Short mmCIF file of C-alpha atoms in Angstrom, two decimals:
data_model
loop_
_atom_site.label_atom_id
_atom_site.label_comp_id
_atom_site.label_asym_id
_atom_site.label_seq_id
_atom_site.Cartn_x
_atom_site.Cartn_y
_atom_site.Cartn_z
CA MET A 20 40.90 41.42 63.37
CA THR A 21 39.65 40.60 66.92
CA ALA A 22 36.15 42.21 66.36
CA LEU A 23 35.57 39.97 63.06
CA SER A 24 36.70 36.52 65.35
CA PRO A 25 32.95 36.37 66.51
CA MET A 26 31.43 37.36 62.54
CA MET A 27 33.19 35.41 62.23
CA LEU A 28 32.61 32.12 63.45
CA LEU A 29 29.40 33.56 63.18
CA ALA A 30 29.75 32.60 60.11
CA VAL A 31 31.48 29.14 60.50
CA TRP A 32 29.11 27.90 62.89
CA THR A 33 26.15 29.07 59.34
CA GLY A 34 28.38 27.37 57.12
CA THR A 35 28.52 23.71 59.00
CA ILE A 36 24.73 23.36 60.42
CA ALA A 37 24.26 24.54 56.02
CA VAL A 38 26.02 21.92 55.09
CA GLY A 39 24.92 20.01 57.62
CA LEU A 40 22.02 20.60 56.99
CA CYS A 41 22.39 20.49 53.38
CA LEU A 42 23.80 16.79 53.51
CA GLY A 43 21.99 15.28 56.10
CA ARG A 44 18.91 16.44 54.80
CA THR A 45 17.34 18.60 52.06
CA LEU A 46 19.81 17.44 49.46
CA TRP A 47 17.91 14.18 49.54
CA THR A 48 15.02 15.34 49.85
CA PHE A 49 14.88 17.46 47.00
CA LEU A 50 16.42 14.95 45.24
CA ARG A 51 12.98 12.33 45.77
CA ILE A 52 10.92 15.22 45.20
CA GLY A 53 12.67 16.12 42.52
CA ALA A 54 12.72 12.31 41.09
CA GLY A 55 9.06 11.43 42.25
CA ALA A 56 7.58 14.75 40.41
CA VAL A 57 9.63 13.15 36.95
CA TRP A 58 8.06 10.66 37.60
CA ARG A 59 4.76 11.69 38.36
CA GLY A 60 4.73 14.27 34.48
CA LEU A 61 5.05 11.09 32.60
CA GLY A 62 2.77 9.55 33.20
CA PRO A 63 -0.74 9.61 33.60
CA TRP A 64 0.34 5.81 35.29
CA GLN A 65 -3.45 5.04 34.76
CA SER A 66 -5.17 4.41 31.72
CA GLY A 67 -8.35 5.32 29.82
CA ARG A 68 -7.81 9.23 32.12
CA ALA A 69 -7.48 12.21 30.15
CA ASP A 70 -3.99 14.23 29.27
CA GLN A 71 -4.62 17.73 28.15
CA ARG A 72 -0.90 17.21 26.62
CA ILE A 73 -1.76 15.05 23.86
CA PRO A 74 -3.36 17.24 21.17
CA LEU A 75 -6.56 15.97 19.71
CA VAL A 76 -7.15 14.48 16.37
CA GLY A 77 -8.78 16.45 13.78
CA ALA A 78 -12.30 15.54 11.56
CA GLY A 79 -10.17 16.14 9.11
CA ALA A 80 -7.22 14.64 9.00
CA GLU A 81 -5.52 11.44 8.79
CA PRO A 82 -7.87 8.79 11.43
CA ALA A 83 -5.27 8.00 14.43
CA HIS A 84 -3.07 9.57 16.85
CA LEU A 85 0.95 10.70 16.66
CA GLY A 86 3.00 8.27 17.04
CA TYR A 87 4.72 8.77 20.55
CA TYR A 88 7.88 8.92 19.29
CA TRP A 89 6.82 11.50 16.90
CA ARG A 90 6.08 14.81 19.61
CA GLN A 91 4.70 12.97 22.63
CA LEU A 92 7.69 11.80 23.94
CA TRP A 93 9.59 15.68 23.56
CA VAL A 94 6.75 16.90 25.35
CA ASP A 95 6.41 14.31 27.96
CA ALA A 96 10.21 14.53 28.12
CA TRP A 97 9.39 18.48 28.84
CA SER A 98 6.81 18.52 30.63
CA ALA A 99 7.86 15.83 33.15
CA GLY A 100 11.41 17.25 33.35
CA VAL A 101 10.02 21.16 34.04
CA TYR A 102 7.45 19.52 36.26
CA GLY A 103 10.31 17.89 38.09
CA LEU A 104 12.55 21.06 39.22
CA ARG A 105 9.36 23.32 39.58
CA VAL A 106 8.76 21.10 42.49
CA VAL A 107 12.09 21.17 43.73
CA TRP A 108 12.07 25.22 44.02
CA THR A 109 7.73 24.67 45.10
CA ALA A 110 9.13 22.55 48.38
CA PHE A 111 12.09 24.65 49.08
CA SER A 112 9.65 27.54 48.62
CA ASP A 113 7.24 26.20 51.48
CA PRO A 114 7.84 24.17 53.31
CA TRP A 115 11.17 25.65 53.82
CA LEU A 116 11.11 28.50 52.85
CA HIS A 117 7.56 30.69 53.72
CA ARG A 118 7.13 28.54 57.14
CA THR A 119 11.11 26.91 58.62
CA VAL A 120 12.85 29.77 57.46
CA ARG A 121 10.75 32.19 58.62
CA ASN A 122 9.34 30.94 62.14
CA LEU A 123 13.11 30.36 62.94
CA PHE A 124 13.53 33.99 61.84
CA ARG A 125 11.04 35.08 63.93
CA GLY A 126 12.62 33.68 67.32
CA ARG A 127 9.81 30.91 66.71
CA HIS A 128 10.35 26.98 67.02
CA PRO A 129 9.87 25.06 62.89
CA SER A 130 6.94 24.27 63.96
CA GLY A 131 5.99 27.90 64.51
CA ARG A 132 5.93 27.82 68.27
CA ARG A 133 6.88 30.78 70.31
CA GLY A 134 10.45 29.95 71.87
CA ARG A 135 9.79 30.39 76.02
CA ALA A 136 13.26 32.29 76.42
CA PRO A 137 14.05 35.08 75.87
CA ILE A 138 18.30 32.88 75.08
CA ASN A 139 16.01 30.92 72.80
CA ARG A 140 14.46 33.72 70.61
CA PHE A 141 17.94 34.22 70.42
CA GLY A 142 19.05 31.23 69.07
CA TYR A 143 16.83 31.10 67.17
CA ILE A 144 17.52 34.18 65.03
CA VAL A 145 21.08 34.47 65.35
CA LEU A 146 22.21 31.01 65.29
CA VAL A 147 19.49 28.15 63.76
CA ALA A 148 18.05 31.22 61.04
CA PRO A 149 20.94 31.72 59.28
CA GLY A 150 22.18 28.06 58.76
CA THR A 151 18.58 25.85 57.95
CA PHE A 152 18.18 28.61 54.83
CA VAL A 153 22.00 27.98 53.45
CA GLY A 154 21.30 24.66 53.76
CA ALA A 155 18.04 24.70 52.71
CA LEU A 156 19.21 27.05 49.72
CA LEU A 157 22.16 25.06 48.99
CA GLY A 158 19.87 21.85 48.87
CA ALA A 159 17.34 23.29 46.28
CA VAL A 160 20.23 24.05 44.10
CA LEU A 161 22.38 21.59 44.77
CA ALA A 162 18.70 19.17 43.74
CA THR A 163 18.49 21.27 40.82
CA VAL A 164 21.65 20.20 39.61
CA LEU A 165 21.79 17.00 39.63
CA LEU A 166 18.63 16.59 38.91
CA GLY A 167 19.14 18.67 35.59
CA VAL A 168 22.58 16.20 34.69
CA SER A 169 19.73 13.51 34.77
CA LEU A 170 17.46 14.34 32.81
CA LEU A 171 20.31 15.83 30.43
CA PHE A 172 20.97 12.07 30.07
CA LEU A 173 17.10 11.66 29.39
CA GLY A 174 16.87 13.74 27.05
CA LEU A 175 20.24 12.09 25.60
CA LEU A 176 17.78 9.44 25.80
CA VAL A 177 15.02 10.27 24.32
CA GLY A 178 16.92 11.36 20.95
CA LEU A 179 17.93 8.10 20.31
CA VAL A 180 15.10 6.63 20.15
CA TRP A 181 13.38 9.10 18.23
CA LEU A 182 16.82 8.55 15.98
CA GLY A 183 16.30 5.39 16.32
CA CYS A 184 12.35 5.36 15.23
CA ALA A 185 13.77 7.98 12.74
CA THR A 186 15.61 6.23 11.44
CA ALA A 187 13.61 2.77 11.16
CA VAL A 188 10.77 4.85 8.95
CA PRO A 189 13.17 5.48 6.44
CA VAL A 190 14.87 1.72 6.33
CA LEU A 191 11.49 0.20 7.10
CA ARG A 192 9.58 2.17 3.83
CA GLY A 193 12.63 1.35 1.39
CA VAL A 194 12.92 -2.10 2.45
CA GLU A 195 9.32 -2.40 1.45
CA ARG A 196 9.85 -0.47 -1.74
CA GLY A 197 13.04 -2.59 -2.03
CA TRP A 198 10.95 -5.45 -2.36
CA ALA A 199 8.35 -4.42 -4.72
CA LEU A 200 10.27 -3.23 -7.23
CA THR A 201 12.27 -6.93 -6.98
CA ARG A 202 8.74 -8.66 -7.77
CA GLY A 203 7.50 -5.55 -10.22
CA ILE A 204 5.47 -4.93 -7.96
CA ARG A 205 3.56 -1.68 -9.67
CA VAL A 206 -0.49 -1.32 -8.26
CA LYS A 207 -3.05 0.73 -10.84
CA CYS A 208 -7.14 0.72 -10.38
CA PRO A 209 -8.82 -0.97 -12.78
CA TYR A 210 -12.08 -0.18 -11.80
CA PRO A 211 -12.81 1.80 -15.15
CA GLY A 212 -12.25 5.49 -15.57
CA CYS A 213 -10.13 5.75 -12.88
CA TYR A 214 -6.76 3.23 -14.30
CA ARG A 215 -4.49 5.38 -11.78
CA PRO A 216 -1.02 4.18 -10.16
CA VAL A 217 -1.57 3.44 -6.93
CA PRO A 218 1.94 3.52 -5.11
CA LEU A 219 -0.07 3.20 -1.21
CA ALA A 220 -3.19 2.43 -1.76
CA VAL A 221 -6.72 3.72 1.35
CA HIS A 222 -6.51 1.33 4.44
CA ARG A 223 -10.28 1.22 5.88
CA CYS A 224 -10.51 -0.26 10.36
CA PRO A 225 -11.99 -3.53 11.18
CA GLY A 226 -13.19 -1.36 14.15
CA CYS A 227 -14.58 2.21 13.18
CA ARG A 228 -14.47 1.14 9.13
CA LYS A 229 -12.75 4.93 8.53
CA PRO A 230 -10.12 4.85 6.55
CA HIS A 231 -6.48 5.44 5.95
CA SER A 232 -5.59 7.12 3.07
CA ALA A 233 -1.22 7.44 5.45
CA LEU A 234 -0.85 3.43 6.65
CA ARG A 235 2.61 2.80 6.06
CA PRO A 236 5.99 4.22 8.44
CA GLY A 237 5.87 7.65 9.95
CA ARG A 238 4.80 10.81 11.34
CA TYR A 239 1.51 8.05 12.87
CA GLY A 240 3.97 5.63 14.09
CA VAL A 241 6.92 3.31 13.40
CA LEU A 242 5.08 -0.58 13.02
CA GLY A 243 1.74 0.49 14.19
CA HIS A 244 -0.87 3.01 13.48
CA ALA A 245 -3.38 3.68 16.69
CA CYS A 246 -6.35 4.26 15.31
CA VAL A 247 -8.59 6.91 17.19
CA CYS A 248 -11.35 3.49 17.98
CA GLY A 249 -8.39 2.22 19.56
CA GLN A 250 -7.88 -0.30 16.82
CA ARG A 251 -4.16 -1.13 16.02
CA LEU A 252 -3.34 -0.66 12.53
CA PRO A 253 -0.04 -2.76 11.44
CA THR A 254 2.11 -0.31 8.55
CA THR A 255 3.86 -3.16 7.74
CA ARG A 256 2.71 -6.09 5.61
CA LEU A 257 5.28 -8.99 7.16
CA ALA A 258 3.70 -6.53 10.06
CA GLY A 259 0.29 -8.58 8.84
CA ARG A 260 -1.15 -4.91 7.18
CA GLY A 261 -1.89 -6.83 3.75
CA LYS A 262 -5.02 -8.72 5.33
CA LEU A 263 -7.45 -4.88 6.62
CA THR A 264 -9.91 -3.83 2.67
CA THR A 265 -7.53 -2.18 0.52
CA LEU A 266 -9.38 1.72 -1.46
CA CYS A 267 -8.13 2.92 -4.45
CA PRO A 268 -7.11 6.10 -2.86
CA HIS A 269 -8.17 8.37 -7.07
CA CYS A 270 -11.89 6.92 -6.74
CA ASP A 271 -12.24 4.43 -3.26
CA ARG A 272 -13.67 1.42 -4.96
CA VAL A 273 -12.47 -2.25 -3.27
CA LEU A 274 -9.00 -3.29 -4.59
CA PRO A 275 -8.16 -6.97 -5.27
CA GLU A 276 -7.28 -8.69 -1.36
CA THR A 277 -3.43 -9.96 -3.67
CA VAL A 278 -2.90 -6.24 -4.70
CA GLY A 279 0.16 -4.59 -3.00
CA ALA A 280 1.01 -8.37 -2.25
CA THR A 281 1.02 -9.27 -6.15
CA ARG A 282 2.62 -9.30 -9.67
CA VAL A 283 0.20 -7.26 -12.13
CA VAL A 284 -0.67 -8.38 -15.49
CA HIS A 285 -2.69 -6.21 -17.43
CA ALA A 286 -3.61 -7.92 -21.29
CA PRO A 287 -6.09 -5.92 -23.05
CA LEU A 288 -8.04 -8.02 -25.85
CA VAL A 289 -7.68 -5.46 -28.57
CA GLY A 290 -10.18 -5.92 -31.26
CA GLY A 291 -13.19 -4.58 -33.24
CA THR A 292 -16.74 -4.52 -33.11
CA SER A 293 -17.96 -8.37 -33.14
CA SER A 294 -14.23 -9.92 -33.09
CA GLY A 295 -15.19 -11.80 -30.79
CA LYS A 296 -13.15 -10.03 -28.01
CA THR A 297 -15.97 -11.31 -25.30
CA MET A 298 -16.39 -15.04 -26.50
CA LEU A 299 -11.83 -15.35 -26.79
CA MET A 300 -11.62 -13.96 -22.33
CA ALA A 301 -14.67 -16.41 -21.52
CA ALA A 302 -12.80 -19.22 -23.67
CA MET A 303 -9.26 -17.97 -22.06
CA VAL A 304 -10.80 -17.83 -17.64
CA GLU A 305 -11.57 -21.74 -18.88
CA GLY A 306 -8.69 -22.24 -20.92
CA LEU A 307 -6.63 -21.04 -16.98
CA HIS A 308 -9.23 -23.50 -14.72
CA ALA A 309 -8.80 -26.33 -17.92
CA TRP A 310 -4.84 -26.17 -16.99
CA ALA A 311 -5.58 -25.66 -13.09
CA ARG A 312 -8.43 -28.68 -12.86
CA HIS A 313 -4.75 -30.66 -14.47
CA GLY A 314 -2.95 -29.33 -12.09
CA ASP A 315 -0.30 -27.53 -13.49
CA LEU A 316 -1.42 -23.76 -11.71
CA SER A 317 -3.68 -22.89 -9.55
CA VAL A 318 -5.83 -20.17 -10.91
CA GLU A 319 -8.68 -18.26 -8.28
CA TYR A 320 -10.99 -14.86 -9.28
CA ALA A 321 -9.52 -11.94 -7.18
CA SER A 322 -12.73 -10.64 -6.24
CA ALA A 323 -16.43 -12.12 -5.48
CA ASP A 324 -17.57 -9.78 -8.20
CA ASP A 325 -15.13 -11.51 -10.69
CA ARG A 326 -16.38 -13.83 -10.69
CA ARG A 327 -20.53 -13.12 -10.12
CA THR A 328 -19.47 -10.73 -13.40
CA PHE A 329 -17.99 -15.11 -15.00
CA ASN A 330 -20.14 -16.27 -13.78
CA ASP A 331 -23.02 -14.59 -15.95
CA LEU A 332 -20.63 -14.44 -19.07
CA ASN A 333 -20.88 -18.39 -19.34
CA GLN A 334 -24.99 -18.43 -18.24
CA GLU A 335 -25.31 -16.56 -21.08
CA LEU A 336 -22.83 -18.34 -23.15
CA ASN A 337 -24.43 -21.51 -22.10
CA SER A 338 -28.18 -20.63 -22.58
CA THR A 339 -28.08 -18.04 -26.11
CA GLY A 340 -23.99 -19.51 -27.27
CA TRP A 341 -23.02 -16.02 -27.73
CA ALA A 342 -22.04 -12.66 -26.23
CA HIS A 343 -23.88 -10.20 -26.48
CA ALA A 344 -22.06 -7.06 -27.77
CA THR A 345 -19.95 -5.45 -24.71
CA THR A 346 -21.34 -1.99 -23.62
CA GLY A 347 -20.95 0.73 -21.24
CA GLY A 348 -17.97 3.27 -21.98
CA GLN A 349 -14.77 1.78 -20.82
CA PRO A 350 -14.11 -1.98 -18.59
CA ARG A 351 -13.70 -2.74 -15.92
CA ALA A 352 -10.99 -6.11 -15.17
CA LEU A 353 -11.61 -9.10 -14.52
CA MET A 354 -8.83 -10.16 -12.34
CA LEU A 355 -8.14 -13.67 -12.61
CA THR A 356 -4.82 -15.08 -9.61
CA VAL A 357 -2.83 -17.04 -11.00
CA THR A 358 -0.47 -19.39 -9.24
CA ARG A 359 2.59 -21.14 -9.38
CA GLY A 360 5.39 -22.76 -8.21
CA ARG A 361 6.46 -20.83 -5.07
CA ARG A 362 5.37 -17.40 -8.08
CA ARG A 363 2.17 -15.50 -8.07
CA ARG A 364 0.86 -12.96 -10.39
CA LEU A 365 -2.50 -11.35 -10.92
CA LEU A 366 -3.98 -11.01 -13.55
CA TYR A 367 -6.48 -7.59 -15.17
CA LEU A 368 -7.70 -8.62 -18.50
CA TYR A 369 -9.84 -6.14 -19.78
CA ASP A 370 -12.58 -6.07 -22.84
CA PRO A 371 -13.36 -2.65 -24.12
CA MET A 372 -16.36 -2.34 -26.09
CA GLY A 373 -15.12 -2.39 -30.45
CA GLU A 374 -16.16 0.97 -30.78
CA SER A 375 -13.31 1.85 -28.45
CA VAL A 376 -10.18 1.61 -30.97
CA SER A 377 -13.10 3.06 -33.82
CA ASP A 378 -10.84 6.37 -34.57
CA ALA A 379 -7.71 7.86 -32.81
CA GLU A 380 -9.27 9.64 -30.17
CA ARG A 381 -11.02 7.43 -28.67
CA VAL A 382 -7.65 5.21 -28.90
CA ARG A 383 -6.67 7.39 -26.27
CA ALA A 384 -9.32 7.85 -23.02
CA GLN A 385 -8.47 3.96 -22.60
CA LYS A 386 -6.21 5.30 -19.78
CA TYR A 387 -5.61 1.32 -18.84
CA LEU A 388 -3.31 0.73 -22.32
CA GLU A 389 -0.93 3.50 -20.60
CA HIS A 390 -0.24 -0.05 -17.86
CA THR A 391 -0.18 -2.74 -20.21
CA ASP A 392 2.00 -5.42 -19.99
CA GLY A 393 1.30 -7.43 -23.16
CA VAL A 394 -1.93 -6.90 -25.92
CA VAL A 395 -4.07 -9.95 -26.71
CA LEU A 396 -5.38 -8.05 -30.20
CA VAL A 397 -7.88 -10.03 -31.59
CA ALA A 398 -8.17 -11.05 -35.42
CA ASP A 399 -10.86 -11.24 -37.31
CA VAL A 400 -9.43 -11.78 -40.75
CA LEU A 401 -13.03 -12.68 -42.04
CA ALA A 402 -14.27 -8.83 -41.27
CA ASP A 403 -10.15 -7.61 -43.96
CA LEU A 404 -11.38 -7.17 -47.23
CA LYS A 405 -8.63 -8.73 -49.46
CA VAL A 406 -10.01 -11.36 -47.62
CA ARG A 407 -13.38 -11.73 -48.09
CA GLY A 408 -12.46 -11.29 -51.92
CA ARG A 409 -11.41 -14.77 -51.88
CA LEU A 410 -14.07 -16.55 -50.40
CA GLY A 411 -16.90 -18.25 -52.64
CA THR A 412 -20.03 -18.27 -53.05
CA GLU A 413 -20.41 -20.91 -50.34
CA ASP A 414 -17.62 -19.45 -48.16
CA ALA A 415 -19.20 -16.09 -47.91
CA GLU A 416 -22.17 -16.78 -47.58
CA ARG A 417 -20.45 -18.96 -44.22
CA ALA A 418 -18.56 -15.92 -43.51
CA GLY A 419 -21.34 -13.49 -43.44
CA ALA A 420 -22.79 -15.92 -41.05
CA ALA A 421 -19.86 -15.71 -38.31
CA ARG A 422 -20.89 -12.10 -38.15
CA PRO A 423 -17.63 -10.06 -39.06
CA SER A 424 -16.47 -7.76 -37.40
CA THR A 425 -16.73 -4.22 -39.07
CA GLN A 426 -13.14 -3.13 -38.56
CA GLY A 427 -10.49 -5.87 -40.35
CA PRO A 428 -7.55 -6.07 -38.66
CA TRP A 429 -5.42 -4.73 -39.87
CA GLU A 430 -7.17 -1.64 -39.28
CA THR A 431 -7.54 -2.06 -35.89
CA TYR A 432 -3.24 -1.94 -35.79
CA GLN A 433 -3.04 1.01 -37.28
CA ARG A 434 -5.53 2.94 -35.29
CA LEU A 435 -3.84 1.23 -31.68
CA THR A 436 0.13 1.97 -32.72
CA GLY A 437 -0.38 5.00 -32.62
CA GLU A 438 -1.55 6.49 -29.64
CA LEU A 439 -0.29 2.87 -27.16
CA ASN A 440 3.18 4.16 -28.17
CA ALA A 441 1.86 7.27 -26.73
CA LEU A 442 0.19 6.17 -23.23
CA THR A 443 2.78 3.86 -22.53
CA GLY A 444 5.70 6.13 -22.73
CA ARG A 445 7.03 5.13 -26.03
CA ARG A 446 8.21 1.94 -24.37
CA ARG A 447 6.25 0.22 -27.14
CA GLY A 448 9.51 -1.34 -28.32
CA ARG A 449 8.79 -3.70 -24.86
CA LEU A 450 5.73 -5.03 -25.31
CA SER A 451 4.95 -8.16 -26.55
CA VAL A 452 1.46 -8.95 -28.65
CA ALA A 453 -0.34 -11.73 -28.91
CA THR A 454 -2.25 -11.93 -31.75
CA VAL A 455 -5.30 -14.53 -32.33
CA VAL A 456 -6.85 -15.36 -34.62
CA THR A 457 -11.13 -15.98 -34.00
CA LYS A 458 -13.63 -18.09 -35.10
CA ARG A 459 -11.20 -21.15 -36.13
CA ASP A 460 -14.47 -23.19 -36.52
CA VAL A 461 -15.56 -20.99 -38.64
CA LEU A 462 -12.04 -20.55 -40.81
CA ASP A 463 -11.93 -24.41 -40.64
CA GLN A 464 -14.79 -25.21 -42.99
CA LEU A 465 -13.93 -22.61 -45.87
CA VAL A 466 -12.79 -24.02 -49.31
CA THR A 467 -11.66 -21.53 -50.68
CA LEU A 468 -9.29 -20.11 -48.52
CA PRO A 469 -5.77 -22.53 -46.58
CA VAL A 470 -6.44 -24.04 -43.65
CA PRO A 471 -4.37 -22.71 -40.28
CA GLY A 472 -0.99 -24.58 -39.26
CA ALA A 473 1.22 -23.47 -37.24
CA ARG A 474 2.75 -20.96 -38.36
CA VAL A 475 -0.54 -18.51 -38.77
CA ASP A 476 2.24 -16.12 -39.52
CA SER A 477 2.85 -17.66 -41.75
CA TRP A 478 -0.25 -18.01 -43.20
CA LEU A 479 -1.78 -15.04 -42.58
CA GLU A 480 0.35 -14.32 -45.03
CA GLU A 481 -0.50 -16.30 -46.99
CA ILE A 482 -4.31 -14.77 -46.93
CA GLY A 483 -2.69 -11.44 -47.37
CA LEU A 484 -2.24 -9.87 -43.83
CA GLY A 485 1.84 -10.17 -44.25
CA GLY A 486 1.60 -6.02 -43.64
CA LEU A 487 0.62 -6.40 -40.52
CA VAL A 488 2.20 -10.21 -39.99
CA ARG A 489 5.76 -7.15 -40.84
CA ALA A 490 4.75 -4.44 -38.86
CA LEU A 491 3.58 -6.17 -35.36
CA GLY A 492 8.16 -8.36 -36.10
CA HIS A 493 9.14 -4.27 -36.60
CA ASP A 494 6.23 -2.57 -33.69
CA PHE A 495 6.40 -4.96 -30.67
CA LYS A 496 9.80 -6.88 -28.59
CA GLU A 497 7.44 -9.68 -29.91
CA ALA A 498 5.52 -11.26 -31.61
CA ARG A 499 3.14 -14.58 -31.18
CA TYR A 500 -0.11 -15.69 -32.60
CA TRP A 501 -2.82 -18.30 -32.19
CA THR A 502 -6.36 -19.46 -34.60
CA VAL A 503 -9.14 -20.60 -31.61
CA SER A 504 -12.34 -21.88 -31.65
CA ALA A 505 -14.11 -19.93 -28.59
CA HIS A 506 -17.31 -20.75 -29.82
CA ALA A 507 -16.13 -24.61 -29.32
CA ALA A 508 -14.35 -23.57 -26.04
CA THR A 509 -17.05 -21.72 -24.10
CA GLY A 510 -20.86 -22.80 -24.07
CA THR A 511 -21.83 -26.07 -23.91
CA GLY A 512 -20.63 -29.25 -24.70
CA PRO A 513 -17.07 -27.52 -24.54
CA LEU A 514 -13.56 -29.06 -26.24
CA GLU A 515 -11.16 -28.55 -23.10
CA SER A 516 -8.37 -28.69 -25.70
CA GLU A 517 -9.64 -25.59 -27.17
CA GLN A 518 -10.03 -24.42 -23.75
CA ARG A 519 -6.11 -25.09 -23.12
CA ARG A 520 -5.63 -23.34 -26.90
CA ALA A 521 -7.42 -20.24 -26.11
CA ALA A 522 -5.68 -19.49 -22.93
CA GLU A 523 -2.03 -20.25 -24.95
CA PRO A 524 -2.08 -16.04 -25.31
CA VAL A 525 -2.51 -15.27 -21.95
CA LEU A 526 0.10 -18.41 -20.19
CA TRP A 527 2.59 -17.30 -22.62
CA LEU A 528 1.63 -12.66 -21.46
CA LEU A 529 1.88 -14.37 -17.98
CA ALA A 530 5.64 -15.84 -19.19
CA ALA A 531 7.16 -12.52 -19.83
CA SER A 532 6.37 -11.27 -16.20
CA GLY A 533 8.73 -14.19 -14.64
CA LEU A 534 5.37 -16.90 -13.79
CA LYS A 535 6.91 -20.33 -14.85
CA THR A 536 3.81 -20.95 -17.08
CA ALA A 537 5.91 -21.27 -21.33
CA ALA A 538 6.29 -24.77 -20.53
CA LEU A 539 2.25 -25.43 -20.55
CA ASN A 540 1.71 -24.00 -24.19
CA ALA A 541 0.23 -27.69 -26.36
CA PRO A 542 3.20 -28.63 -28.53
CA GLY A 543 3.09 -28.35 -32.02
CA ALA A 544 1.21 -31.06 -33.01
CA GLU A 545 -2.02 -29.99 -31.39
CA ARG A 546 -2.45 -26.85 -33.29
CA GLU A 547 -2.62 -27.74 -36.51
CA LYS A 548 -5.92 -29.82 -35.83
CA ARG A 549 -8.60 -28.90 -37.95
CA TYR A 550 -11.18 -27.81 -35.84
CA THR A 551 -14.32 -30.58 -35.68
CA PRO A 552 -18.11 -30.26 -34.32
CA ALA A 553 -19.13 -32.08 -31.44
#
């Protein structure tokens, strides 16, 4: 026991020096060094400096950086924590282990100066060096433990931030999706050869014009995406995504500005060649503008192309009084934004060529019928053989001068109805049909046929088209009938009353979508008026 006393005294002395050095200096030194390294590792804090931890954006991928929360948050936290711990042990290795402790065990001053007397060298080696080594080691270990606990709390905070962002993504998506569903917004491409649904449009960066096909809350950001050019792009419509230029993801053509924020009403005009579809569509547009001039609603063209298309058609009607037959395959929708009160609709008017309903195969090719909200059946009764057979000689000449269609309304309906059932997914019974008898200016001049009155369906039955009326009432949710003189509603010297009458079928279909336009339909007494040339 007497022999062990010097060893015990040396151990106590070494422990005293180690604890004092640890609590007095090395622990706080290593903590300060480690915390500073963690802070620096979270950087770089100067904008524009390169960081090898950030992955480059691939040429074929989305032209945006991944959201910071998605990956970089974890990478920065992990690399900063590892770097901080590594710096602590690097500081323990040098200067403490390789310089300070090494000099002491060589009998030198910690700075490297050789001791002058043997007693000094003995004191450095026996009394100071062991305690300094243990104190530095103890300080590094405790600093590592404390720093590790702090990093665990940092990791917990990072996890909470990531969880909050990851939870916000489906919430924001769900809110936008729910908002679109409650307002009945289903975006469809209006261009020929496409007509496909657009669940998420492609948004073009206003800075570099690069297309972003995934601009919504997700892995590229919750509230905004960072384009490769540095432009910040909002991911939600509430944040301003609707102000960006949008393109169809299938055909890369520009979509209307109101797409995605306004419910779309698809209204194809179906009729045979020379039945008056194009002139009727022009009359409907003029009628909507006539209602707008009275302050009952607001009408705007969805794009400059729509305005240009209608102006060209209007100039043709003003110069010749007739519209050339529609050609060119599948039609591009004429798009109008119709607003009444606080509600707004984006109206797609399709004017296909008459040959598109000449047989079942051509009807199946009209893919826009898959999205129709209501059909405008353009009925040229002068093309029906039964009706033509009832005409006298003079009336037959008038009917021939009116350029009757090559296909009667019953034949048009028969070719349409079977394929429409397949294209719309067996929802034809939920659709409405607006049957518009065209060329009323000619019908009013015929003496061998009764004059169309307020009950157009009864008039159709009277002239021999009762089968068409019964079929429409059976196959569709609701059927309404009008007689219109598109010739009197367009061209030079149009009648505003006829223009407003021409717009009634569209207003009726818009009312079925929730737009409060049903009250704008003209009273029955006005429908009984005969057409008088201006």
